[in-house]
Amino acid sequence: MFDRDKWQEIFSTIRKNKTRTILTGFSVATGIFMLIFLLGAGRGLRNGMTSVFAQDATNSMQIYGGRTTKAYKGTPEGKFIQMVNDDFLNLKKSIEKIDAISAMSYIPGAETISYKNNFGNFNVSPVHDTYKEIKNFEILKGRFLNQNDLDEHRKVVAIQDEVKKVLFPNETALNKFININDIKFKVIGVFHQQSFDDNSREIYIPITVAQKIFNNNDHIRRISFTLDNVSVEESKNIEQQITYKMAARHNFSKEDKNALWIQNNIENSQTFAGLFSAIEMFVWIIGIFTIVLGVIGVFNIMMIVVRERTKEIGIRKAIGASPSSVVGLILMEAIFITAASGYVGLIAGVGLLEAINQFDMIEKIYAPAAIYFIDPQVDLGIAVGATVVLVITGALAGFFPARKAAAIRPIEALRDE
């Protein structure tokens, strides 16, 4: 393997066929580069979408009111479907397999929040205590809302860590009072929450307090719930049940798709998982096909080498060279061209992914859409696998030319010349 004379012969042959070798090597390098880069890009998209879905439980569903697109039994076209507390209670009682359910209300007008001389505009969301089981976030200090807070209409809040940085940059937030539209609320907890961008700054208050103090009504903006161990088909059936129940309660056609909008994360997560699996399979097919074309190029160049060196190989065998030594020489050259070219493509692919990853970190500060493309990379297993594929394909590319070279008879080789 490390015979100096053999390596000198290999490099001498490569120099004689410089153009063919470079073009063939470029084909192999391109195949590995495309495979590594496309797999890494696919992983980045998968990571981004996984991060997006991680903000909500994957077994959750959300219901939003929409506008009717057709008149139905006295309900005019264009009517907004305003959900209320009774809708929440009805669904809570009537839908089987609901694990946790929470409604979200809203606060009309500007939400100016302050503590002493620190001010900020944050998203204040009135919710039930069960919202923590639907929205994935981590309690850092204190606690989240509980049922007593709702029943007793306590003016308490749980704030995101980003809010804490603005309002309480140099002190603890727990048990301090912040002003929300000139009404004091006690901070009972600080949490961390994954978000689409770094500008997410959430504050949660009891929905009963918001409806009593700010809204003076029982309006609901969204109903969210998780389902216990259901399949995609079961979730679709539940989605249909909700549509029929809400259509009967609000007097709109159950066929009106715009009257109610239901986000089914169970179905969406499976759809995206299948989509990215298909993308990865497609990438593998493209990469392998390109590598095969490169290997065919290596095979052709090795056949040319054997044909050009027929007399030399015949003389070698005439003076005692064994068939195995001839085979070894041709195989070494084929494996070297394939492995060296592939390694260049591997390094180029990984390097480009790393450059994109570094740029992506900067881009997220300025472009919220970058959340959909996170940490593009290939794992060590794929890199090692690509290297093994290179060695195997290189050996295959050189095997048949090497066998042909080993079968050369010295007398025929000299006579042909």
GROMACS .gro file of C-alpha atoms in nm:
model
  417
    1MET     CA    1   0.000   0.000   0.000
    2PHE     CA    2   0.283   0.241   0.085
    3ASP     CA    3   0.528   0.119  -0.182
    4ARG     CA    4   0.715   0.432  -0.292
    5ASP     CA    5   0.776   0.307  -0.645
    6LYS     CA    6   0.408   0.233  -0.696
    7TRP     CA    7   0.307   0.583  -0.580
    8GLN     CA    8   0.565   0.737  -0.814
    9GLU     CA    9   0.412   0.542  -1.102
   10ILE     CA   10   0.061   0.653  -1.001
   11PHE     CA   11   0.156   1.021  -0.995
   12SER     CA   12   0.345   0.984  -1.321
   13THR     CA   13   0.034   0.838  -1.486
   14ILE     CA   14  -0.183   1.116  -1.345
   15ARG     CA   15   0.056   1.379  -1.485
   16LYS     CA   16   0.041   1.216  -1.828
   17ASN     CA   17  -0.341   1.223  -1.820
   18LYS     CA   18  -0.376   1.551  -1.634
   19THR     CA   19  -0.682   1.690  -1.814
   20ARG     CA   20  -0.878   1.365  -1.803
   21THR     CA   21  -0.791   1.311  -1.438
   22ILE     CA   22  -0.895   1.663  -1.337
   23LEU     CA   23  -1.227   1.641  -1.520
   24THR     CA   24  -1.299   1.299  -1.373
   25GLY     CA   25  -1.199   1.412  -1.025
   26PHE     CA   26  -1.419   1.721  -1.061
   27SER     CA   27  -1.716   1.499  -1.138
   28VAL     CA   28  -1.659   1.288  -0.827
   29ALA     CA   29  -1.598   1.596  -0.609
   30THR     CA   30  -1.915   1.759  -0.741
   31GLY     CA   31  -2.119   1.451  -0.651
   32ILE     CA   32  -1.995   1.442  -0.292
   33PHE     CA   33  -2.026   1.820  -0.261
   34MET     CA   34  -2.388   1.814  -0.377
   35LEU     CA   35  -2.470   1.523  -0.148
   36ILE     CA   36  -2.318   1.685   0.160
   37PHE     CA   37  -2.452   2.033   0.089
   38LEU     CA   38  -2.806   1.928   0.002
   39LEU     CA   39  -2.827   1.693   0.301
   40GLY     CA   40  -2.704   1.974   0.527
   41ALA     CA   41  -2.948   2.223   0.377
   42GLY     CA   42  -3.230   1.973   0.421
   43ARG     CA   43  -3.126   1.925   0.783
   44GLY     CA   44  -3.131   2.303   0.831
   45LEU     CA   45  -3.486   2.326   0.697
   46ARG     CA   46  -3.593   2.030   0.913
   47ASN     CA   47  -3.437   2.191   1.222
   48GLY     CA   48  -3.611   2.519   1.144
   49MET     CA   49  -3.953   2.361   1.105
   50THR     CA   50  -3.897   2.145   1.414
   51SER     CA   51  -3.818   2.462   1.609
   52VAL     CA   52  -4.136   2.625   1.479
   53PHE     CA   53  -4.350   2.327   1.577
   54ALA     CA   54  -4.174   2.303   1.915
   55GLN     CA   55  -4.343   2.628   2.018
   56ASP     CA   56  -4.669   2.436   2.049
   57ALA     CA   57  -4.730   2.079   2.157
   58THR     CA   58  -4.729   1.853   1.850
   59ASN     CA   59  -5.054   1.696   1.970
   60SER     CA   60  -5.232   2.031   1.991
   61MET     CA   61  -5.501   2.209   1.791
   62GLN     CA   62  -5.602   2.576   1.776
   63ILE     CA   63  -5.938   2.723   1.680
   64TYR     CA   64  -5.983   3.077   1.546
   65GLY     CA   65  -6.296   3.258   1.441
   66GLY     CA   66  -6.318   3.357   1.075
   67ARG     CA   67  -6.566   3.525   0.841
   68THR     CA   68  -6.849   3.357   0.657
   69THR     CA   69  -6.825   3.342   0.279
   70LYS     CA   70  -7.186   3.245   0.216
   71ALA     CA   71  -7.524   3.341   0.359
   72TYR     CA   72  -7.687   3.070   0.570
   73LYS     CA   73  -8.026   3.069   0.752
   74GLY     CA   74  -8.028   3.441   0.820
   75THR     CA   75  -7.652   3.472   0.879
   76PRO     CA   76  -7.518   3.715   0.617
   77GLU     CA   77  -7.205   3.668   0.413
   78GLY     CA   78  -6.897   3.831   0.569
   79LYS     CA   79  -7.007   3.793   0.931
   80PHE     CA   80  -6.723   3.751   1.180
   81ILE     CA   81  -6.759   3.442   1.399
   82GLN     CA   82  -6.684   3.568   1.750
   83MET     CA   83  -6.612   3.286   1.992
   84VAL     CA   84  -6.726   3.323   2.354
   85ASN     CA   85  -6.678   3.149   2.689
   86ASP     CA   86  -6.970   2.914   2.626
   87ASP     CA   87  -6.794   2.780   2.316
   88PHE     CA   88  -6.492   2.698   2.530
   89LEU     CA   89  -6.701   2.524   2.797
   90ASN     CA   90  -6.904   2.333   2.539
   91LEU     CA   91  -6.598   2.197   2.362
   92LYS     CA   92  -6.434   2.113   2.693
   93LYS     CA   93  -6.730   1.893   2.789
   94SER     CA   94  -6.822   1.742   2.454
   95ILE     CA   95  -6.494   1.657   2.278
   96GLU     CA   96  -6.347   1.325   2.386
   97LYS     CA   97  -5.974   1.268   2.436
   98ILE     CA   98  -5.904   1.632   2.522
   99ASP     CA   99  -5.605   1.635   2.752
  100ALA     CA  100  -5.571   2.008   2.828
  101ILE     CA  101  -5.772   2.301   2.695
  102SER     CA  102  -5.727   2.676   2.728
  103ALA     CA  103  -5.885   2.983   2.576
  104MET     CA  104  -5.710   3.310   2.497
  105SER     CA  105  -5.877   3.649   2.514
  106TYR     CA  106  -5.730   3.989   2.429
  107ILE     CA  107  -5.682   4.339   2.566
  108PRO     CA  108  -5.813   4.614   2.335
  109GLY     CA  109  -5.601   4.921   2.274
  110ALA     CA  110  -5.233   4.985   2.335
  111GLU     CA  111  -5.062   4.769   2.595
  112THR     CA  112  -4.818   4.996   2.778
  113ILE     CA  113  -4.633   4.810   3.052
  114SER     CA  114  -4.403   4.976   3.300
  115TYR     CA  115  -4.209   4.924   3.619
  116LYS     CA  116  -4.066   5.236   3.780
  117ASN     CA  117  -3.883   5.414   3.497
  118ASN     CA  118  -3.869   5.116   3.264
  119PHE     CA  119  -4.129   5.092   2.988
  120GLY     CA  120  -4.211   4.858   2.702
  121ASN     CA  121  -4.478   4.741   2.459
  122PHE     CA  122  -4.531   4.371   2.510
  123ASN     CA  123  -4.783   4.112   2.399
  124VAL     CA  124  -5.024   4.059   2.689
  125SER     CA  125  -5.224   3.737   2.648
  126PRO     CA  126  -5.511   3.648   2.884
  127VAL     CA  127  -5.520   3.266   2.918
  128HIS     CA  128  -5.627   2.979   3.140
  129ASP     CA  129  -5.387   2.806   3.376
  130THR     CA  130  -5.376   2.500   3.145
  131TYR     CA  131  -5.207   2.702   2.872
  132LYS     CA  132  -4.867   2.595   3.003
  133GLU     CA  133  -4.947   2.237   2.894
  134ILE     CA  134  -5.022   2.350   2.538
  135LYS     CA  135  -4.748   2.605   2.481
  136ASN     CA  136  -4.399   2.472   2.532
  137PHE     CA  137  -4.211   2.698   2.772
  138GLU     CA  138  -3.987   2.656   3.073
  139ILE     CA  139  -4.056   2.816   3.411
  140LEU     CA  140  -3.731   2.977   3.524
  141LYS     CA  141  -3.849   3.131   3.850
  142GLY     CA  142  -4.171   3.129   4.046
  143ARG     CA  143  -4.477   2.965   3.892
  144PHE     CA  144  -4.737   2.994   3.619
  145LEU     CA  145  -5.101   3.088   3.660
  146ASN     CA  146  -5.321   2.846   3.857
  147GLN     CA  147  -5.694   2.785   3.897
  148ASN     CA  148  -5.714   2.996   4.214
  149ASP     CA  149  -5.580   3.294   4.020
  150LEU     CA  150  -5.870   3.256   3.775
  151ASP     CA  151  -6.140   3.184   4.033
  152GLU     CA  152  -6.040   3.471   4.261
  153HIS     CA  153  -5.967   3.715   3.976
  154ARG     CA  154  -5.615   3.779   4.101
  155LYS     CA  155  -5.417   4.049   3.925
  156VAL     CA  156  -5.106   3.840   3.866
  157VAL     CA  157  -4.877   3.787   3.566
  158ALA     CA  158  -4.615   3.546   3.437
  159ILE     CA  159  -4.358   3.723   3.220
  160GLN     CA  160  -4.111   3.601   2.958
  161ASP     CA  161  -3.742   3.630   3.037
  162GLU     CA  162  -3.708   3.889   2.756
  163VAL     CA  163  -3.965   4.107   2.934
  164LYS     CA  164  -3.776   4.067   3.259
  165LYS     CA  165  -3.459   4.199   3.093
  166VAL     CA  166  -3.638   4.519   2.994
  167LEU     CA  167  -3.842   4.589   3.307
  168PHE     CA  168  -3.608   4.440   3.567
  169PRO     CA  169  -3.257   4.464   3.424
  170ASN     CA  170  -3.082   4.475   3.760
  171GLU     CA  171  -3.321   4.319   4.009
  172THR     CA  172  -3.546   4.022   4.066
  173ALA     CA  173  -3.895   4.036   3.916
  174LEU     CA  174  -4.081   3.805   4.154
  175ASN     CA  175  -4.341   3.969   4.378
  176LYS     CA  176  -4.289   4.309   4.212
  177PHE     CA  177  -4.584   4.501   4.065
  178ILE     CA  178  -4.593   4.612   3.703
  179ASN     CA  179  -4.844   4.849   3.542
  180ILE     CA  180  -5.055   4.722   3.252
  181ASN     CA  181  -5.263   5.008   3.115
  182ASP     CA  182  -5.234   5.178   3.456
  183ILE     CA  183  -5.349   4.872   3.651
  184LYS     CA  184  -5.102   4.701   3.885
  185PHE     CA  185  -5.027   4.329   3.842
  186LYS     CA  186  -4.801   4.117   4.063
  187VAL     CA  187  -4.526   3.915   3.894
  188ILE     CA  188  -4.552   3.551   4.006
  189GLY     CA  189  -4.324   3.382   3.753
  190VAL     CA  190  -4.060   3.419   3.483
  191PHE     CA  191  -4.044   3.175   3.191
  192HIS     CA  192  -3.848   3.108   2.874
  193GLN     CA  193  -4.036   3.042   2.552
  194GLN     CA  194  -3.917   2.943   2.206
  195SER     CA  195  -4.038   3.183   1.942
  196PHE     CA  196  -4.027   3.263   1.570
  197ASP     CA  197  -3.784   3.546   1.634
  198ASP     CA  198  -3.588   3.711   1.910
  199ASN     CA  199  -3.847   3.988   1.943
  200SER     CA  200  -4.105   3.766   2.113
  201ARG     CA  201  -4.190   3.918   2.452
  202GLU     CA  202  -4.494   3.761   2.615
  203ILE     CA  203  -4.691   3.833   2.932
  204TYR     CA  204  -4.969   3.601   3.049
  205ILE     CA  205  -5.252   3.710   3.280
  206PRO     CA  206  -5.567   3.525   3.400
  207ILE     CA  207  -5.835   3.534   3.132
  208THR     CA  208  -6.107   3.599   3.391
  209VAL     CA  209  -5.929   3.915   3.503
  210ALA     CA  210  -5.886   4.047   3.149
  211GLN     CA  211  -6.249   3.985   3.058
  212LYS     CA  212  -6.367   4.159   3.375
  213ILE     CA  213  -6.129   4.457   3.385
  214PHE     CA  214  -6.032   4.532   3.026
  215ASN     CA  215  -6.299   4.387   2.799
  216ASN     CA  216  -6.620   4.374   3.000
  217ASN     CA  217  -6.734   4.080   2.781
  218ASP     CA  218  -6.681   3.707   2.735
  219HIS     CA  219  -6.513   3.723   2.394
  220ILE     CA  220  -6.240   3.472   2.308
  221ARG     CA  221  -5.976   3.512   2.037
  222ARG     CA  222  -5.852   3.153   2.032
  223ILE     CA  223  -5.921   2.812   2.184
  224SER     CA  224  -5.625   2.575   2.215
  225PHE     CA  225  -5.618   2.217   2.336
  226THR     CA  226  -5.410   1.900   2.333
  227LEU     CA  227  -5.538   1.553   2.251
  228ASP     CA  228  -5.442   1.235   2.432
  229ASN     CA  229  -5.290   0.966   2.206
  230VAL     CA  230  -5.484   1.021   1.883
  231SER     CA  231  -5.391   0.937   1.525
  232VAL     CA  232  -5.402   1.182   1.237
  233GLU     CA  233  -5.732   1.036   1.118
  234GLU     CA  234  -5.882   1.069   1.465
  235SER     CA  235  -5.767   1.430   1.483
  236LYS     CA  236  -5.937   1.501   1.149
  237ASN     CA  237  -6.260   1.350   1.283
  238ILE     CA  238  -6.232   1.572   1.592
  239GLU     CA  239  -6.172   1.870   1.364
  240GLN     CA  240  -6.494   1.786   1.180
  241GLN     CA  241  -6.686   1.748   1.509
  242ILE     CA  242  -6.570   2.093   1.619
  243THR     CA  243  -6.675   2.248   1.288
  244TYR     CA  244  -7.023   2.094   1.309
  245LYS     CA  245  -7.071   2.198   1.673
  246MET     CA  246  -6.955   2.554   1.613
  247ALA     CA  247  -7.164   2.580   1.295
  248ALA     CA  248  -7.475   2.484   1.493
  249ARG     CA  249  -7.393   2.726   1.776
  250HIS     CA  250  -7.311   3.025   1.553
  251ASN     CA  251  -7.553   2.948   1.271
  252PHE     CA  252  -7.316   2.920   0.977
  253SER     CA  253  -7.284   2.651   0.711
  254LYS     CA  254  -7.066   2.358   0.812
  255GLU     CA  255  -6.938   2.360   0.453
  256ASP     CA  256  -6.809   2.717   0.490
  257LYS     CA  257  -6.433   2.662   0.525
  258ASN     CA  258  -6.357   3.026   0.606
  259ALA     CA  259  -6.605   3.067   0.892
  260LEU     CA  260  -6.375   2.882   1.129
  261TRP     CA  261  -6.003   2.819   1.103
  262ILE     CA  262  -5.861   2.512   1.281
  263GLN     CA  263  -5.487   2.454   1.301
  264ASN     CA  264  -5.424   2.082   1.335
  265ASN     CA  265  -5.065   2.043   1.454
  266ILE     CA  266  -5.100   1.664   1.466
  267GLU     CA  267  -5.162   1.653   1.092
  268ASN     CA  268  -4.915   1.933   1.014
  269SER     CA  269  -4.627   1.772   1.202
  270GLN     CA  270  -4.678   1.440   1.023
  271THR     CA  271  -4.707   1.614   0.687
  272PHE     CA  272  -4.380   1.801   0.735
  273ALA     CA  273  -4.204   1.490   0.867
  274GLY     CA  274  -4.306   1.300   0.554
  275LEU     CA  275  -4.211   1.593   0.333
  276PHE     CA  276  -3.858   1.623   0.471
  277SER     CA  277  -3.807   1.246   0.461
  278ALA     CA  278  -3.897   1.259   0.090
  279ILE     CA  279  -3.660   1.555   0.039
  280GLU     CA  280  -3.373   1.367   0.204
  281MET     CA  281  -3.442   1.060  -0.011
  282PHE     CA  282  -3.445   1.278  -0.323
  283VAL     CA  283  -3.116   1.439  -0.219
  284TRP     CA  284  -2.956   1.097  -0.169
  285ILE     CA  285  -3.071   0.989  -0.516
  286ILE     CA  286  -2.926   1.303  -0.678
  287GLY     CA  287  -2.598   1.277  -0.487
  288ILE     CA  288  -2.550   0.905  -0.553
  289PHE     CA  289  -2.640   0.946  -0.921
  290THR     CA  290  -2.378   1.221  -0.956
  291ILE     CA  291  -2.120   1.009  -0.773
  292VAL     CA  292  -2.196   0.715  -1.004
  293LEU     CA  293  -2.131   0.938  -1.305
  294GLY     CA  294  -1.798   1.035  -1.153
  295VAL     CA  295  -1.712   0.670  -1.086
  296ILE     CA  296  -1.794   0.585  -1.447
  297GLY     CA  297  -1.545   0.856  -1.543
  298VAL     CA  298  -1.282   0.695  -1.318
  299PHE     CA  299  -1.359   0.359  -1.476
  300ASN     CA  300  -1.311   0.501  -1.825
  301ILE     CA  301  -0.984   0.672  -1.743
  302MET     CA  302  -0.849   0.352  -1.585
  303MET     CA  303  -0.944   0.155  -1.897
  304ILE     CA  304  -0.751   0.410  -2.102
  305VAL     CA  305  -0.454   0.377  -1.867
  306VAL     CA  306  -0.457  -0.002  -1.903
  307ARG     CA  307  -0.477   0.020  -2.281
  308GLU     CA  308  -0.191   0.274  -2.299
  309ARG     CA  309   0.025   0.067  -2.065
  310THR     CA  310  -0.043  -0.272  -2.222
  311LYS     CA  311   0.319  -0.317  -2.335
  312GLU     CA  312   0.453  -0.202  -1.997
  313ILE     CA  313   0.225  -0.443  -1.811
  314GLY     CA  314   0.329  -0.725  -2.047
  315ILE     CA  315   0.697  -0.658  -1.979
  316ARG     CA  316   0.630  -0.649  -1.602
  317LYS     CA  317   0.463  -0.987  -1.615
  318ALA     CA  318   0.737  -1.125  -1.841
  319ILE     CA  319   1.004  -1.042  -1.581
  320GLY     CA  320   0.804  -1.196  -1.300
  321ALA     CA  321   0.540  -0.947  -1.181
  322SER     CA  322   0.246  -1.130  -1.024
  323PRO     CA  323  -0.115  -1.061  -1.134
  324SER     CA  324  -0.191  -0.940  -0.779
  325SER     CA  325   0.076  -0.669  -0.802
  326VAL     CA  326  -0.070  -0.547  -1.132
  327VAL     CA  327  -0.421  -0.548  -0.986
  328GLY     CA  328  -0.298  -0.365  -0.677
  329LEU     CA  329  -0.136  -0.091  -0.885
  330ILE     CA  330  -0.450  -0.022  -1.089
  331LEU     CA  331  -0.677  -0.038  -0.782
  332MET     CA  332  -0.455   0.200  -0.586
  333GLU     CA  333  -0.467   0.455  -0.865
  334ALA     CA  334  -0.847   0.431  -0.899
  335ILE     CA  335  -0.905   0.454  -0.524
  336PHE     CA  336  -0.663   0.745  -0.493
  337ILE     CA  337  -0.833   0.950  -0.767
  338THR     CA  338  -1.179   0.879  -0.628
  339ALA     CA  339  -1.093   0.928  -0.261
  340ALA     CA  340  -0.886   1.244  -0.315
  341SER     CA  341  -1.151   1.404  -0.536
  342GLY     CA  342  -1.431   1.302  -0.302
  343TYR     CA  343  -1.245   1.436   0.000
  344VAL     CA  344  -1.212   1.773  -0.172
  345GLY     CA  345  -1.588   1.773  -0.235
  346LEU     CA  346  -1.654   1.666   0.124
  347ILE     CA  347  -1.443   1.947   0.268
  348ALA     CA  348  -1.600   2.201   0.030
  349GLY     CA  349  -1.953   2.092   0.126
  350VAL     CA  350  -1.888   2.100   0.499
  351GLY     CA  351  -1.705   2.432   0.467
  352LEU     CA  352  -1.993   2.593   0.280
  353LEU     CA  353  -2.244   2.466   0.537
  354GLU     CA  354  -2.032   2.608   0.818
  355ALA     CA  355  -2.010   2.944   0.640
  356ILE     CA  356  -2.387   2.948   0.593
  357ASN     CA  357  -2.432   2.854   0.959
  358GLN     CA  358  -2.219   3.146   1.072
  359PHE     CA  359  -2.402   3.383   0.837
  360ASP     CA  360  -2.736   3.240   0.956
  361MET     CA  361  -2.655   3.340   1.317
  362ILE     CA  362  -2.607   3.700   1.207
  363GLU     CA  363  -2.905   3.695   0.971
  364LYS     CA  364  -3.147   3.594   1.248
  365ILE     CA  365  -3.088   3.928   1.416
  366TYR     CA  366  -3.217   4.110   1.111
  367ALA     CA  367  -3.443   3.860   0.934
  368PRO     CA  368  -3.706   3.675   1.141
  369ALA     CA  369  -3.764   3.437   0.847
  370ALA     CA  370  -3.422   3.283   0.924
  371ILE     CA  371  -3.595   3.088   1.203
  372TYR     CA  372  -3.703   2.846   0.927
  373PHE     CA  373  -3.339   2.756   0.850
  374ILE     CA  374  -3.142   2.655   1.159
  375ASP     CA  375  -2.802   2.487   1.201
  376PRO     CA  376  -2.748   2.335   0.853
  377GLN     CA  377  -2.500   2.052   0.900
  378VAL     CA  378  -2.431   1.686   0.834
  379ASP     CA  379  -2.352   1.454   1.120
  380LEU     CA  380  -2.032   1.252   1.157
  381GLY     CA  381  -2.204   0.932   1.050
  382ILE     CA  382  -2.293   1.072   0.708
  383ALA     CA  383  -1.941   1.208   0.656
  384VAL     CA  384  -1.788   0.871   0.749
  385GLY     CA  385  -2.043   0.694   0.531
  386ALA     CA  386  -1.956   0.919   0.237
  387THR     CA  387  -1.587   0.836   0.285
  388VAL     CA  388  -1.661   0.463   0.289
  389VAL     CA  389  -1.872   0.499  -0.026
  390LEU     CA  390  -1.581   0.677  -0.192
  391VAL     CA  391  -1.338   0.397  -0.114
  392ILE     CA  392  -1.582   0.127  -0.227
  393THR     CA  393  -1.677   0.306  -0.549
  394GLY     CA  394  -1.312   0.378  -0.620
  395ALA     CA  395  -1.231   0.009  -0.579
  396LEU     CA  396  -1.521  -0.087  -0.806
  397ALA     CA  397  -1.411   0.167  -1.066
  398GLY     CA  398  -1.066   0.012  -1.074
  399PHE     CA  399  -1.162  -0.353  -1.037
  400PHE     CA  400  -1.258  -0.433  -1.395
  401PRO     CA  401  -0.968  -0.242  -1.554
  402ALA     CA  402  -0.736  -0.410  -1.301
  403ARG     CA  403  -0.874  -0.754  -1.387
  404LYS     CA  404  -0.824  -0.681  -1.754
  405ALA     CA  405  -0.467  -0.573  -1.686
  406ALA     CA  406  -0.399  -0.889  -1.483
  407ALA     CA  407  -0.528  -1.103  -1.772
  408ILE     CA  408  -0.280  -0.957  -2.021
  409ARG     CA  409  -0.043  -1.222  -2.157
  410PRO     CA  410   0.314  -1.097  -2.203
  411ILE     CA  411   0.358  -1.249  -2.552
  412GLU     CA  412   0.032  -1.097  -2.683
  413ALA     CA  413   0.111  -0.757  -2.526
  414LEU     CA  414   0.453  -0.742  -2.696
  415ARG     CA  415   0.317  -0.876  -3.026
  416ASP     CA  416   0.038  -0.614  -3.032
  417GLU     CA  417   0.295  -0.341  -2.995
   0.00000   0.00000   0.00000
